Amino acid sequence: MRRKIIFCTLLIITIAFPIASATEWDSATFTLSMENPVVSKGDYTINVVEFDGYGMVALNVYCNGLFIGNTVLMNNDSNWFYMDNEKIRFKGINVTDQRILPMCGNVHSPQAEIMFATEKSSKDSRFMALSISTDKDEYLTDDQVITTMQIRNIGEVKVDDIHLNVDTDGLVDQVDLPSGFSLEDGTYRSEEIKLRFPATLHKGFYNISVNMSWTNAHGVQDFLTESDSISITQPIEIYKSITNEVSLGQTVYTSISVENIQSRPVRIRLDDVLPMFFTLIDGTVTDNKQDLNWNFILAPHERKVVSYQMIPEQVGAHRVPDAHVTWNLWGTNYTNSSDSDNVIAVYQGVSFLEKDFPEPSPTPDDVIVGNNENSPEILMSVTIRSAISTKVTPDKLDFGKLAPGDTSERSDITIKNYGSCKILVTANVAETGDLHKQGLGIDGNSLESFNVTVVKNIVKNPYVSLNVPEQMKEWEVKRGR
């Protein structure tokens, strides 16, 4: 799935421009592979990033060692793909496709035959190039958006009176851009702006555009515009855990965790349904929501867990439906699912019935080796563990002597799931002062944010550390559990 996402993203930012008939091109054909991934032509260099094995290749493009963009070429491209203000163009000719081998390369050593063309330069011309990029594609609403612009003089003479104008599409601008500057030929300049999302959001995506203007050799003002899009990531995460194996008539335990990972409150609706051939146990549902529908507001970074229990009515393998969480932003409903892909295996229980059987009468050919009084016996016993059974070791941690401001060494703890179902483990501190609540961390994060899923017969080893605040009194013993 990840590979598909990468290629889809690259396809979105690849733009096919119409061919300009008046432009003269210097073209060459190259064959690239993961063993020979780089080729240069003039000031430009292309580098193979990845093959998908189905006739597509992803490329990074550089000019004078500086990254200017990326693109995806396909087998037998019908159109040219232009970059750097239509100064270079590419076309895929033969790209390894395992469905039609042996057209080009093979599955284990894919190849791409591409045509690479650069525009023939005209002397005494003033050419400028502009690129824009953001540090991420998706953001939480409290994240800072860092946007970088690169302005390059790719001509052969100095360019004066360069101006930049940014359209932030409603994002809050935190810096002013320079205006009226110059660039010598063959040089570049980078500018960075930091943006914030507005207090009131009206949409889930934003398009940042930069317009650059300069004066050409004939005294006429030229313009160039580039843009980049960003989106707001889903603010709600949902997980569902359930008992995976039971006997007919035993209890199946279900828990659903919903967390708001951003800094703004969200009103949500949580919906779940029972698998087929299961019955809900009365009195086991959080907030007594027998319809398995909950509505509540999640505070920033708050996690809420709901649970219920049910009884299977039929043996077999039963698919567990996903739980769904829905919220409304900018007048639009958004949904996220647990993607649990769980199956509950329900087995027929085994019962034993004691019954006396008469001793068979021996025949003349039988050899009698004993009787009921001296027959060998085998003593049997079994201990049935709970479906949810865990062990955490050690049961005591001593952080030693710490001065105010000190942080303890890491102490490893072991969590093992002996039960028959997957469990979600969280942590809390009870019977303690503020020291352990504020200073205790697990795996480098706060105690409140710790959660780990432990499947059957699997061991997890998080580490615990304690930071003592500067204002803590010296020679004071703090205990907690």
XYZ file of C-alpha atoms in Angstrom:
481
model
C 0.000 0.000 0.000
C 2.791 2.413 0.825
C 4.331 2.111 -2.637
C 1.012 2.942 -4.276
C 0.660 6.046 -2.154
C 4.154 7.247 -3.097
C 3.506 6.885 -6.798
C 0.052 8.473 -6.603
C 1.498 11.482 -4.786
C 4.208 11.929 -7.365
C 1.668 11.701 -10.177
C -0.355 14.493 -8.660
C 2.538 16.951 -8.695
C 3.670 15.981 -12.185
C 2.199 18.341 -14.759
C 2.117 17.691 -18.501
C 2.496 20.989 -20.347
C 1.651 21.467 -23.990
C 4.624 21.204 -26.318
C 5.960 24.544 -27.414
C 6.762 24.152 -31.090
C 9.105 27.164 -31.180
C 11.438 25.724 -28.535
C 14.594 23.934 -29.666
C 15.560 20.886 -27.631
C 18.749 18.924 -27.086
C 17.574 15.322 -26.529
C 19.297 12.099 -25.490
C 18.161 8.600 -24.482
C 19.433 6.917 -21.308
C 18.877 3.541 -19.607
C 18.716 3.700 -15.808
C 18.494 1.016 -13.110
C 19.032 0.691 -9.355
C 22.606 -0.365 -10.151
C 23.082 2.663 -12.454
C 20.563 5.186 -11.060
C 22.118 8.566 -11.943
C 22.631 10.427 -15.211
C 23.512 14.084 -15.890
C 22.882 16.347 -18.848
C 24.249 19.861 -18.718
C 23.353 21.431 -15.375
C 20.680 18.806 -14.671
C 20.898 15.422 -12.949
C 18.205 12.770 -12.593
C 18.285 10.042 -9.965
C 16.109 6.895 -9.822
C 14.189 6.646 -6.519
C 12.049 3.538 -7.010
C 10.545 1.092 -9.515
C 7.068 -0.315 -8.902
C 7.577 -3.332 -11.184
C 4.482 -2.470 -13.223
C 5.861 -0.005 -15.753
C 6.473 3.027 -13.510
C 9.667 4.672 -12.242
C 10.020 7.561 -9.762
C 12.771 10.156 -10.356
C 14.311 13.022 -8.382
C 15.608 15.945 -10.456
C 18.474 18.300 -9.550
C 19.977 21.442 -11.076
C 23.580 22.224 -10.174
C 23.249 19.849 -7.239
C 20.060 21.453 -5.893
C 16.820 19.464 -5.694
C 14.146 21.046 -7.932
C 11.403 18.417 -7.997
C 10.337 14.850 -8.732
C 8.270 13.027 -11.318
C 6.999 9.602 -12.333
C 7.481 8.189 -15.835
C 5.543 5.282 -17.291
C 6.078 2.704 -19.975
C 5.491 4.195 -23.457
C 4.571 7.694 -22.255
C 2.518 9.523 -24.865
C 3.241 12.986 -23.448
C 6.328 14.861 -22.356
C 6.626 15.852 -18.698
C 8.079 19.324 -18.208
C 9.944 20.746 -15.208
C 11.920 23.821 -14.164
C 9.698 26.298 -16.015
C 9.663 24.127 -19.154
C 13.473 24.138 -19.448
C 13.707 20.332 -19.316
C 11.374 17.504 -20.248
C 11.185 13.709 -19.915
C 9.399 10.808 -21.534
C 9.346 7.114 -20.574
C 10.088 4.699 -23.433
C 10.631 1.260 -21.873
C 10.114 0.730 -18.126
C 10.196 -2.746 -16.570
C 6.705 -4.201 -16.285
C 6.583 -7.746 -14.883
C 3.294 -8.333 -16.707
C 4.982 -8.087 -20.123
C 8.541 -9.281 -19.473
C 11.077 -9.458 -21.037
C 10.374 -6.032 -22.580
C 12.955 -4.185 -20.500
C 14.988 -5.513 -17.555
C 13.615 -8.103 -15.140
C 11.761 -8.215 -11.836
C 14.953 -8.412 -9.762
C 16.840 -5.789 -11.791
C 14.295 -3.341 -13.285
C 15.375 -0.793 -15.886
C 13.975 2.383 -17.387
C 14.804 3.654 -20.862
C 13.915 7.349 -20.899
C 14.312 10.311 -23.226
C 15.803 13.361 -21.483
C 15.741 16.746 -23.250
C 17.046 20.170 -22.218
C 16.150 23.467 -23.832
C 18.851 24.963 -26.014
C 19.888 28.214 -24.335
C 19.828 31.557 -26.122
C 22.549 34.049 -25.314
C 21.926 37.325 -23.480
C 18.600 36.081 -22.128
C 17.321 36.555 -18.592
C 15.773 33.351 -17.310
C 14.525 32.840 -13.767
C 13.370 29.683 -11.996
C 11.211 29.331 -8.892
C 10.402 26.324 -6.706
C 8.344 25.979 -3.524
C 8.151 23.121 -1.018
C 6.751 22.448 2.454
C 8.338 20.373 5.202
C 5.328 17.992 5.259
C 2.221 17.174 3.236
C -0.165 16.744 6.182
C -0.322 18.724 9.423
C -2.105 18.829 12.741
C -3.926 22.102 13.330
C -1.378 23.275 15.923
C 1.637 22.475 13.716
C 3.803 25.148 12.139
C 3.995 24.994 8.334
C 7.532 25.709 7.103
C 7.558 26.720 3.440
C 10.818 27.071 1.511
C 11.179 28.980 -1.760
C 14.201 28.812 -4.025
C 14.790 31.588 -6.568
C 17.422 30.829 -9.226
C 18.916 32.879 -12.030
C 19.439 30.271 -14.762
C 20.258 32.833 -17.444
C 23.572 34.359 -18.451
C 23.206 37.923 -17.120
C 22.306 39.591 -13.842
C 18.593 40.026 -13.068
C 17.377 43.030 -11.049
C 14.210 44.176 -9.319
C 13.018 40.742 -8.182
C 9.825 40.766 -6.109
C 8.021 37.941 -4.279
C 4.361 37.855 -3.314
C 2.835 34.947 -1.348
C -0.828 33.937 -1.285
C -1.208 31.838 1.889
C -4.858 30.887 1.217
C -5.910 31.931 4.718
C -2.888 30.644 6.646
C -1.301 33.131 9.047
C 1.994 34.565 7.740
C 4.700 35.154 10.343
C 7.426 36.838 8.250
C 7.829 39.470 5.532
C 9.581 38.526 2.296
C 12.379 40.630 0.741
C 11.523 42.811 -2.236
C 13.502 44.458 -5.044
C 16.635 42.292 -4.789
C 19.028 41.143 -7.546
C 20.641 37.831 -8.533
C 23.834 37.326 -10.493
C 23.729 34.774 -13.293
C 24.077 31.180 -12.095
C 23.236 32.044 -8.464
C 20.244 31.308 -6.273
C 18.572 32.540 -3.119
C 16.408 30.654 -0.616
C 13.661 32.179 1.501
C 11.676 30.546 4.287
C 8.275 31.522 5.638
C 6.527 30.051 8.662
C 2.757 29.734 8.589
C 0.107 28.846 11.154
C -3.432 27.594 10.751
C -6.111 30.182 11.601
C -8.045 30.027 14.874
C -11.227 29.171 12.960
C -10.875 26.533 10.266
C -13.121 26.533 7.210
C -11.572 23.741 5.129
C -9.215 20.783 5.302
C -6.645 21.793 2.669
C -4.686 24.915 1.711
C -2.859 25.981 -1.456
C 0.237 28.155 -0.941
C 1.164 30.184 -4.056
C 4.241 32.311 -4.716
C 4.297 34.909 -7.499
C 7.703 36.206 -8.596
C 8.220 39.224 -10.846
C 11.363 40.701 -12.385
C 12.419 43.031 -15.195
C 13.739 41.372 -18.360
C 16.397 42.558 -20.802
C 13.856 44.667 -22.709
C 12.628 46.482 -19.616
C 9.414 44.458 -19.533
C 8.240 42.890 -16.299
C 8.022 39.073 -16.349
C 6.078 36.891 -13.939
C 6.364 33.322 -12.663
C 4.052 31.493 -10.231
C 4.533 28.215 -8.352
C 2.346 26.603 -5.687
C 2.185 23.704 -3.247
C -0.787 22.173 -1.417
C -1.035 20.905 2.149
C -3.842 19.231 4.084
C -4.895 18.741 7.698
C -4.384 15.200 8.931
C -7.177 13.222 10.556
C -7.262 14.358 14.209
C -8.901 11.206 15.589
C -7.261 7.795 16.047
C -9.284 4.669 16.875
C -8.234 1.167 17.962
C -10.348 -1.904 18.720
C -9.152 -4.961 20.650
C -11.094 -8.152 21.266
C -10.739 -11.686 22.630
C -9.605 -13.788 19.683
C -10.291 -17.349 20.907
C -13.081 -18.675 23.154
C -15.153 -21.780 23.688
C -18.874 -21.750 23.043
C -20.596 -19.969 25.933
C -17.485 -18.157 27.177
C -17.292 -14.346 27.461
C -15.702 -12.242 24.706
C -14.220 -8.932 25.917
C -14.168 -5.896 23.597
C -12.552 -2.479 24.140
C -12.404 0.532 21.803
C -9.918 3.389 22.285
C -10.536 6.797 20.664
C -7.928 9.583 20.930
C -7.885 13.241 19.860
C -4.278 13.838 18.739
C -4.600 17.573 18.078
C -4.812 20.634 20.349
C -8.466 21.481 19.662
C -11.562 19.796 21.125
C -13.628 17.633 18.777
C -17.215 16.400 19.107
C -17.394 12.814 17.887
C -19.816 9.930 17.400
C -18.553 6.379 17.964
C -20.461 3.475 16.376
C -19.909 -0.257 16.689
C -21.921 -3.413 15.949
C -21.799 -6.972 17.224
C -20.501 -9.777 15.026
C -23.140 -12.176 13.736
C -24.208 -14.938 16.166
C -23.145 -12.989 19.282
C -25.321 -11.674 22.129
C -24.538 -8.593 24.215
C -24.253 -9.157 27.978
C -26.493 -6.710 29.828
C -24.780 -4.378 32.252
C -21.334 -4.635 30.616
C -21.557 -1.716 28.155
C -19.871 1.606 28.976
C -22.508 4.226 29.880
C -25.126 1.467 29.334
C -25.250 2.234 25.588
C -26.970 -0.958 24.461
C -27.040 0.266 20.828
C -23.213 0.627 20.920
C -23.440 4.284 19.849
C -21.664 6.956 21.905
C -21.554 10.754 21.515
C -19.013 12.823 23.429
C -16.497 15.661 23.184
C -12.805 14.792 23.246
C -10.584 17.442 24.814
C -7.173 18.125 23.219
C -5.001 14.977 23.420
C -7.701 13.143 25.399
C -8.204 9.390 25.004
C -11.484 7.674 25.880
C -11.958 3.910 26.152
C -15.345 2.164 25.958
C -15.936 -1.548 26.449
C -18.556 -4.278 26.470
C -18.855 -8.070 26.708
C -20.715 -10.613 24.580
C -21.413 -14.343 24.321
C -20.997 -16.448 21.130
C -23.971 -18.528 19.977
C -22.307 -20.563 17.220
C -18.933 -22.223 16.722
C -16.681 -21.181 13.847
C -14.546 -18.234 12.735
C -16.444 -14.951 13.001
C -15.288 -11.678 11.426
C -15.239 -8.702 13.783
C -16.791 -5.544 12.266
C -14.721 -2.353 12.432
C -15.706 0.393 14.831
C -16.233 3.822 13.242
C -15.719 7.307 14.640
C -17.329 10.315 12.903
C -16.763 14.038 13.434
C -17.722 17.233 11.612
C -15.207 19.831 10.490
C -15.826 22.773 8.159
C -19.372 21.538 7.542
C -18.170 18.135 6.303
C -18.417 14.771 8.070
C -15.198 12.756 8.351
C -14.909 9.098 9.379
C -12.046 6.947 10.610
C -12.239 3.176 11.170
C -10.443 0.827 13.519
C -9.174 -1.436 10.690
C -8.955 -4.260 13.191
C -9.200 -7.183 10.730
C -9.900 -9.382 13.772
C -11.465 -12.836 13.687
C -12.944 -14.559 16.729
C -12.413 -18.322 16.743
C -15.206 -20.041 18.685
C -14.609 -23.695 19.572
C -17.007 -26.387 20.741
C -16.458 -27.007 24.459
C -15.287 -30.499 25.548
C -17.253 -32.308 28.310
C -16.549 -35.616 30.067
C -19.135 -38.208 31.159
C -18.089 -40.856 33.668
C -19.413 -44.341 32.883
C -18.563 -47.843 34.047
C -17.821 -50.378 31.355
C -18.017 -54.148 32.086
C -14.829 -56.131 31.932
C -14.698 -58.206 28.725
C -14.568 -61.964 29.152
C -11.161 -63.306 28.118
C -10.873 -65.719 25.250
C -8.450 -68.643 25.180
C -6.022 -66.560 23.093
C -5.993 -63.581 25.514
C -3.084 -63.009 27.873
C -4.210 -61.500 31.167
C -1.551 -59.091 32.479
C -3.406 -57.570 35.411
C -6.687 -56.574 36.954
C -8.424 -53.418 38.193
C -6.517 -53.520 41.495
C -3.006 -53.335 40.031
C -3.564 -51.549 36.667
C -1.229 -48.537 36.163
C -2.738 -45.085 36.676
C -1.928 -41.615 35.249
C -2.847 -38.634 37.370
C -3.982 -35.647 35.284
C -4.595 -31.979 36.136
C -4.968 -28.690 34.273
C -5.092 -25.022 35.294
C -7.284 -22.781 33.128
C -5.977 -19.223 32.938
C -8.208 -16.207 32.404
C -8.698 -15.115 28.782
C -7.055 -11.819 29.787
C -3.880 -12.727 31.680
C -0.790 -10.528 31.872
C 2.379 -10.351 33.917
C 4.471 -7.226 34.512
C 7.989 -7.454 35.955
C 9.686 -6.208 38.036
C 7.106 -5.293 40.650
C 9.352 -2.611 42.167
C 11.542 0.167 40.695
C 14.138 2.119 42.694
C 15.362 5.214 40.840
C 18.123 5.766 43.381
C 19.256 9.120 44.725
C 18.474 12.013 42.384
C 19.094 15.726 42.823
C 16.561 18.342 41.674
C 16.787 18.585 37.889
C 18.300 15.093 37.495
C 16.897 12.355 35.265
C 17.267 8.734 36.299
C 18.783 5.935 34.284
C 16.383 3.882 32.182
C 14.680 0.990 33.936
C 13.268 -1.720 31.686
C 9.954 -3.392 32.464
C 8.574 -6.541 30.863
C 4.930 -6.979 29.843
C 3.892 -10.486 28.761
C 0.441 -11.540 27.557
C -0.358 -15.054 28.794
C -4.010 -14.821 27.813
C -5.815 -15.797 24.638
C -6.663 -12.333 23.306
C -4.899 -9.173 22.173
C -4.871 -6.465 24.862
C -4.275 -2.695 24.929
C -2.018 -1.721 27.856
C -2.055 1.805 29.329
C -0.327 3.172 32.433
C -1.320 5.238 35.430
C 0.239 6.226 38.759
C -1.719 5.916 42.007
C -0.959 6.725 45.641
C 1.780 9.235 44.920
C 2.557 12.921 45.000
C 3.050 15.191 42.010
C 6.603 13.964 41.439
C 5.730 10.652 39.828
C 2.756 12.049 37.925
C 4.766 14.900 36.378
C 8.229 13.424 36.085
C 7.571 9.795 35.171
C 7.842 8.835 31.504
C 7.627 5.619 29.486
C 9.608 5.151 26.256
C 10.522 8.849 26.321
C 6.887 10.036 26.330
C 4.508 11.196 29.027
C 2.719 8.629 31.126
C -0.698 9.714 29.825
C 0.243 9.095 26.180
C 1.617 5.572 26.734
C -0.323 2.717 25.154
C 0.901 -0.514 23.648
C -0.927 -3.479 22.124
C 0.340 -6.898 23.273
C -0.820 -9.953 21.364
C -0.958 -13.506 22.675
C 2.391 -14.934 23.930
C 4.246 -11.742 22.961
C 6.552 -9.746 25.271
C 6.921 -5.938 25.219
C 9.838 -4.163 26.949
C 9.172 -0.444 27.461
C 11.575 1.588 29.603
C 10.741 3.927 32.485
C 12.662 7.038 33.578
C 12.045 9.715 36.222
C 12.863 13.428 36.005
C 13.024 15.380 39.278
C 11.795 19.008 38.934
C 14.214 21.793 39.873
C 11.935 23.010 42.685
C 11.758 19.607 44.440
C 13.043 19.637 48.038
C 16.294 17.856 48.713
C 16.584 14.803 50.979
C 12.953 13.938 50.591
C 11.777 10.396 49.863
C 8.921 10.081 47.375
C 7.073 6.820 46.977
C 4.362 5.768 44.567
C 2.957 2.836 42.676
